[in-house]
Coordinates of C-alpha atoms in Angstrom, one line a residue:
X25 CA 95.5 77.5 111.2
X26 CA 96.9 74.9 113.5
X27 CA 99.0 71.8 112.6
X28 CA 101.3 71.4 109.7
X29 CA 101.7 74.1 107.1
X30 CA 99.1 74.2 104.3
X31 CA 99.9 76.1 101.1
X32 CA 97.5 76.9 98.3
X33 CA 99.0 76.2 94.9
X34 CA 97.2 77.8 91.9
X35 CA 97.7 75.8 88.7
X36 CA 97.9 78.9 86.4
X37 CA 97.1 79.0 82.7
X38 CA 95.3 75.8 81.7
X39 CA 97.1 75.6 78.4
X40 CA 100.5 76.1 80.0
X41 CA 102.9 74.0 82.1
X42 CA 101.4 74.9 85.4
X43 CA 99.0 71.9 85.7
X44 CA 101.7 69.4 84.9
X45 CA 104.1 71.0 87.3
X46 CA 101.5 70.5 90.0
X47 CA 101.2 66.8 89.0
X48 CA 104.9 66.3 89.0
X49 CA 105.1 67.5 92.6
X50 CA 102.7 64.7 93.5
X51 CA 105.2 62.0 92.3
X52 CA 107.2 62.4 95.5
X53 CA 106.4 62.9 99.2
X54 CA 106.2 66.4 100.4
X55 CA 107.2 68.1 103.7
X56 CA 104.7 70.9 103.2
X57 CA 101.0 70.4 102.7
X58 CA 99.8 71.6 99.2
X59 CA 96.3 72.1 98.0
X60 CA 96.1 72.6 94.3
X61 CA 93.4 75.2 93.4
X62 CA 92.3 74.2 89.9
X63 CA 89.9 72.3 87.8
X64 CA 90.1 68.7 88.8
X65 CA 89.0 67.7 85.3
X66 CA 91.9 69.7 83.9
X67 CA 94.4 67.9 86.2
X68 CA 92.9 64.5 85.4
X69 CA 93.2 65.2 81.6
X70 CA 96.8 66.3 81.9
X71 CA 97.7 63.3 84.1
X72 CA 96.3 61.0 81.4
X73 CA 98.1 62.8 78.6
X74 CA 101.4 62.5 80.5
X75 CA 100.8 59.0 81.8
X76 CA 101.2 60.1 85.5
X77 CA 99.6 58.0 88.2
X78 CA 98.1 60.6 90.6
X79 CA 95.1 60.1 92.9
X80 CA 93.3 63.5 93.4
X81 CA 91.5 64.1 96.6
X82 CA 88.8 66.8 97.0
X83 CA 89.9 69.2 99.7
X84 CA 87.6 71.2 102.0
X85 CA 88.6 73.8 104.7
X86 CA 89.9 72.1 107.8
X87 CA 91.2 69.0 105.9
X88 CA 94.9 68.1 106.2
X89 CA 96.4 68.2 102.7
X90 CA 97.8 64.9 101.4
X91 CA 101.6 64.8 101.4
X92 CA 102.4 61.2 100.3
X93 CA 103.7 60.3 96.9
X94 CA 101.0 59.6 94.3
X95 CA 98.4 61.7 96.0
X96 CA 97.3 65.3 95.7
X97 CA 94.7 67.4 97.4
X98 CA 92.6 69.6 95.1
X99 CA 90.2 72.5 95.7
X100 CA 88.1 72.2 92.6
X101 CA 87.2 75.4 90.7
X102 CA 84.6 75.4 87.9
X103 CA 84.8 77.2 84.6
X104 CA 87.9 75.9 82.8
X105 CA 86.8 76.0 79.2
X106 CA 89.5 73.9 77.6
X107 CA 91.9 71.2 78.8
X108 CA 94.1 71.3 75.7
X109 CA 97.8 71.8 76.4
X110 CA 99.5 74.5 74.3
X111 CA 96.4 76.2 73.0
X112 CA 95.2 79.3 74.7
X113 CA 91.4 79.8 75.2
X114 CA 90.2 83.2 76.4
X115 CA 87.1 81.6 77.7
X116 CA 89.1 80.1 80.6
X117 CA 90.4 83.6 81.7
X118 CA 87.7 84.1 84.4
X119 CA 88.4 80.7 85.8
X120 CA 92.1 81.5 86.1
X121 CA 91.4 84.7 88.1
X122 CA 88.9 82.8 90.2
X123 CA 91.6 80.4 91.3
X124 CA 93.7 83.3 92.4
X125 CA 90.8 84.9 94.3
X126 CA 89.9 81.6 96.1
X127 CA 93.5 81.0 97.1
X128 CA 94.0 84.6 98.3
X129 CA 90.8 84.7 100.2
X130 CA 91.7 81.3 101.8
X131 CA 94.9 82.8 103.0
X132 CA 93.2 85.9 104.4
X133 CA 90.6 83.6 106.2
X134 CA 93.3 81.4 107.7
X135 CA 92.5 78.3 105.6
X136 CA 96.0 78.4 104.1
X137 CA 99.4 79.6 105.5
X138 CA 100.3 81.1 102.2
X139 CA 99.9 80.7 98.4
X140 CA 102.2 79.7 95.5
X141 CA 101.2 80.6 92.0
X142 CA 102.1 78.8 88.7
X143 CA 102.3 81.1 85.7
X144 CA 99.4 82.8 84.0
X145 CA 99.2 84.3 80.5
X146 CA 98.4 88.0 80.8
X147 CA 97.8 88.5 77.1
X148 CA 94.9 85.9 76.8
X149 CA 93.3 87.3 80.0
X150 CA 93.3 90.8 78.5
X151 CA 92.0 89.4 75.2
X152 CA 89.0 88.1 77.1
X153 CA 88.2 91.7 78.0
X154 CA 89.4 91.4 81.6
X155 CA 91.9 94.1 82.6
X156 CA 94.8 92.3 84.2
X157 CA 98.4 93.4 84.7
X158 CA 99.7 90.5 86.8
X159 CA 99.4 88.5 90.0
X160 CA 101.1 91.2 92.1
X161 CA 98.5 93.9 91.2
X162 CA 95.6 91.4 91.5
X163 CA 96.6 90.4 95.0
X164 CA 97.3 94.0 96.0
X165 CA 93.7 94.8 95.2
X166 CA 92.3 91.7 96.8
X167 CA 94.2 92.4 100.0
X168 CA 93.3 96.1 99.9
X169 CA 96.9 97.4 100.5
X170 CA 98.3 100.7 99.1
X171 CA 101.7 99.4 98.0
X172 CA 103.3 96.1 97.2
X173 CA 106.9 95.3 96.3
X174 CA 108.1 92.7 93.9
X175 CA 111.2 90.8 95.0
X176 CA 112.9 88.0 93.3
X177 CA 115.3 85.7 95.2
X178 CA 117.7 82.8 94.8
X179 CA 119.6 81.1 97.5
X180 CA 122.4 83.7 97.1
X181 CA 120.6 86.9 96.1
X182 CA 117.5 88.9 96.7
X183 CA 116.5 91.8 94.4
X184 CA 113.5 94.1 95.1
X185 CA 112.2 96.7 92.7
X186 CA 111.2 100.3 93.2
X187 CA 109.3 100.3 89.9
X188 CA 108.1 97.1 88.1
X189 CA 106.3 96.9 84.7
X190 CA 106.8 100.4 83.4
X191 CA 108.2 101.6 80.0
X192 CA 111.7 102.9 80.5
X193 CA 110.7 106.4 79.5
X194 CA 108.4 106.6 82.6
X195 CA 110.7 105.2 85.2
X196 CA 112.4 108.5 86.3
X197 CA 109.1 110.3 86.9
X198 CA 107.9 107.3 89.0
X199 CA 110.9 107.4 91.4
X200 CA 109.5 109.8 93.9
X201 CA 110.4 110.3 97.6
X202 CA 107.0 108.9 98.6
X203 CA 107.4 105.7 96.5
X204 CA 111.0 105.2 97.7
X205 CA 110.0 105.5 101.3
X206 CA 107.1 103.1 101.0
X207 CA 109.1 100.5 99.1
X208 CA 112.1 100.6 101.4
X209 CA 110.0 100.4 104.5
X210 CA 108.1 97.4 103.2
X211 CA 111.3 95.7 102.2
X212 CA 112.9 96.3 105.6
X213 CA 109.8 95.2 107.5
X214 CA 109.1 92.1 105.5
X215 CA 112.6 90.8 105.6
X216 CA 112.2 91.0 109.3
X217 CA 108.7 89.5 109.4
X218 CA 108.9 86.8 106.7
X219 CA 112.6 86.0 106.7
X220 CA 113.6 86.4 110.3
X221 CA 116.4 88.9 109.5
X222 CA 116.7 91.1 112.7
X223 CA 118.4 94.1 111.0
X224 CA 118.3 93.9 107.2
X225 CA 121.2 95.4 105.3
X226 CA 120.0 96.9 102.0
X227 CA 122.1 98.0 99.0
X228 CA 120.3 100.7 96.9
X229 CA 121.1 101.2 93.2
X230 CA 121.3 104.6 91.6
X231 CA 119.1 105.3 88.6
X232 CA 121.7 106.7 86.2
X233 CA 125.0 105.3 85.0
X234 CA 127.7 105.7 87.7
X235 CA 124.9 106.7 90.0
X236 CA 124.7 110.1 88.2
X237 CA 128.5 110.8 88.3
X238 CA 128.0 113.7 90.7
X239 CA 125.1 115.1 88.7
X240 CA 126.8 115.0 85.3
X241 CA 124.8 112.0 84.2
X242 CA 121.5 112.9 85.9
X243 CA 120.4 114.5 89.1
X244 CA 117.9 111.9 90.4
X245 CA 120.5 110.6 92.9
X246 CA 121.2 114.1 94.2
X247 CA 117.7 115.5 94.2
X248 CA 115.6 112.5 95.2
X249 CA 117.4 109.2 96.1
X250 CA 120.1 110.4 98.5
X251 CA 117.9 112.8 100.6
X252 CA 115.2 110.0 100.8
X253 CA 117.8 107.4 102.0
X254 CA 119.1 109.9 104.6
X255 CA 115.5 110.2 105.9
X256 CA 115.1 106.4 106.1
X257 CA 118.5 106.1 107.8
X258 CA 117.3 108.4 110.5
X259 CA 114.4 105.9 111.1
X260 CA 116.9 103.1 111.6
X261 CA 117.1 101.5 108.2
X262 CA 120.5 100.2 107.2
X263 CA 121.0 101.4 103.7
X264 CA 124.1 101.7 101.5
X265 CA 123.9 103.7 98.3
X266 CA 122.9 105.0 95.9
X267 CA 125.5 102.8 94.2
X268 CA 126.3 102.3 90.5
X269 CA 124.4 99.3 89.4
X270 CA 127.2 98.1 87.2
X271 CA 129.4 97.4 90.2
X272 CA 126.8 96.9 92.9
X273 CA 126.3 93.2 91.9
X274 CA 129.8 92.1 92.9
X275 CA 130.9 90.1 95.9
X276 CA 132.5 93.2 97.5
X277 CA 129.1 94.7 98.0
X278 CA 126.8 91.6 98.0
X279 CA 128.7 89.9 100.8
X280 CA 127.6 92.7 103.1
X281 CA 123.9 92.8 102.2
X282 CA 120.6 90.9 102.7
X283 CA 118.9 92.4 99.7
X284 CA 119.4 94.8 96.8
X285 CA 116.9 97.5 96.0
X286 CA 116.9 98.2 92.2
X287 CA 115.2 101.2 90.6
X288 CA 113.6 99.4 87.7
X289 CA 112.8 96.0 86.3
X290 CA 115.7 95.4 83.9
X291 CA 118.3 97.0 86.2
X292 CA 118.2 94.2 88.8
X293 CA 116.4 91.2 87.4
X294 CA 118.8 90.3 84.5
X295 CA 121.6 89.8 87.0
X296 CA 119.5 87.7 89.3
X297 CA 118.1 85.5 86.5
X298 CA 121.5 85.0 85.0
X299 CA 122.7 83.9 88.4
X300 CA 119.8 81.5 89.1
X301 CA 117.2 81.2 86.4
X302 CA 115.0 78.1 86.9
X303 CA 115.7 78.2 90.7
X304 CA 114.6 81.8 91.4
X305 CA 111.4 82.7 93.2
X306 CA 109.1 85.7 92.7
X307 CA 107.9 87.1 96.1
X308 CA 105.2 89.7 96.7
X309 CA 106.1 91.9 99.8
X310 CA 103.7 94.3 101.4
X311 CA 100.8 91.8 101.6
X312 CA 99.3 90.5 104.9
X313 CA 99.7 87.0 103.4
X314 CA 102.6 84.9 102.0
X315 CA 102.7 84.8 98.2
X316 CA 105.5 83.3 96.1
X317 CA 105.6 82.3 92.4
X318 CA 107.9 80.8 89.8
X319 CA 110.4 82.9 87.8
X320 CA 109.2 81.7 84.4
X321 CA 106.2 81.9 82.1
X322 CA 103.6 79.5 80.8
X323 CA 105.9 77.8 78.3
X324 CA 103.1 76.8 75.9
X325 CA 105.6 75.0 73.7
X326 CA 106.5 72.6 76.5
X327 CA 103.0 72.0 77.8
X328 CA 101.9 68.4 77.6
X329 CA 105.4 67.1 76.7
X330 CA 106.5 66.1 80.2
X331 CA 109.7 68.1 79.7
X332 CA 108.8 71.1 82.0
X333 CA 111.3 71.7 84.8
X334 CA 109.7 72.0 88.2
X335 CA 112.8 73.4 89.8
X336 CA 111.5 77.0 90.2
X337 CA 108.2 75.7 91.6
X338 CA 110.0 73.6 94.2
X339 CA 112.0 76.6 95.2
X340 CA 108.8 78.8 95.4
X341 CA 107.2 76.2 97.7
X342 CA 110.3 76.0 99.9
X343 CA 110.5 79.8 100.2
X344 CA 106.7 80.1 100.9
X345 CA 107.1 77.5 103.7
X346 CA 110.0 79.3 105.2
X347 CA 108.1 82.6 105.1
X348 CA 105.0 81.1 106.6
X349 CA 107.0 79.6 109.5
X350 CA 108.7 83.0 110.1
X351 CA 105.3 84.7 110.0
X352 CA 103.8 82.3 112.5
X353 CA 106.8 82.8 114.8
X354 CA 106.5 86.6 114.6
X355 CA 102.8 86.4 115.3
X356 CA 103.4 84.2 118.3
X357 CA 106.0 86.6 119.7
X358 CA 103.6 89.4 119.3
X359 CA 100.9 87.6 121.2
X360 CA 103.2 86.4 124.0

């Protein structure tokens, strides 16, 4: 789309803090256009509960989103069964997924330059009888891509994952040459496309303690990871590793890198979240669209109190805007 950036912002679980985080954003002027994809009645109810003065404006494709303080553009979605903060209602689950579908399709159609997602509650969606493992997998199916990559980022650190939400006992079997190749290629390509990094430098963690200690603590590094990295190096990827994860996250290594590729969820993310929780951003790579999210959950205990911190959402919007601008620039270079 032409003109200023427009990002879709899904308000997430109605009982959680997502709706009020969206309303908090409207209290100050914005440099990026935001369209909240949500029930307008839900936003109105939460604004009344919190005493926030926000004028909601119905948005239609082609409209410029409102960016001035006290105003918010809303793409209304029907089906929100309850507006009560802090109390989950499975009857709203289809509505929550509908907001994601509308935002995602809007990005694919060019109505939006990207999408930012407030947190959803996976448990209540599954309780409603709807199989759902997360935003990432939902958008992967919507965009019809074979592989996506989860990457979390702060201003100082980016960590991507080879495997995501797997039991630890299943991780080793999931680290195959095919998966490693796909994930590393996506990470390399999207750091170029969405972040403008001409030649990404990637640190790759080993799977086992001490990266296998020469095979004495596991052979995955010798049999799978190192041969696959050599194949990727021959393609031009700049890869260092496999490195022991307990020393990889030190300035000696991180100062030389643009991103870390960790083998599993709790190998890389605890370090990143310790370093920047509340300011970190969840990014889905491998999609044809820009998608970022907050690094926290629905925080039902905070919903409706006005105490929710919008720092991660601000960061997610900032990163999505940067990615969208880089993507536009890359597309323009391709066309020229």
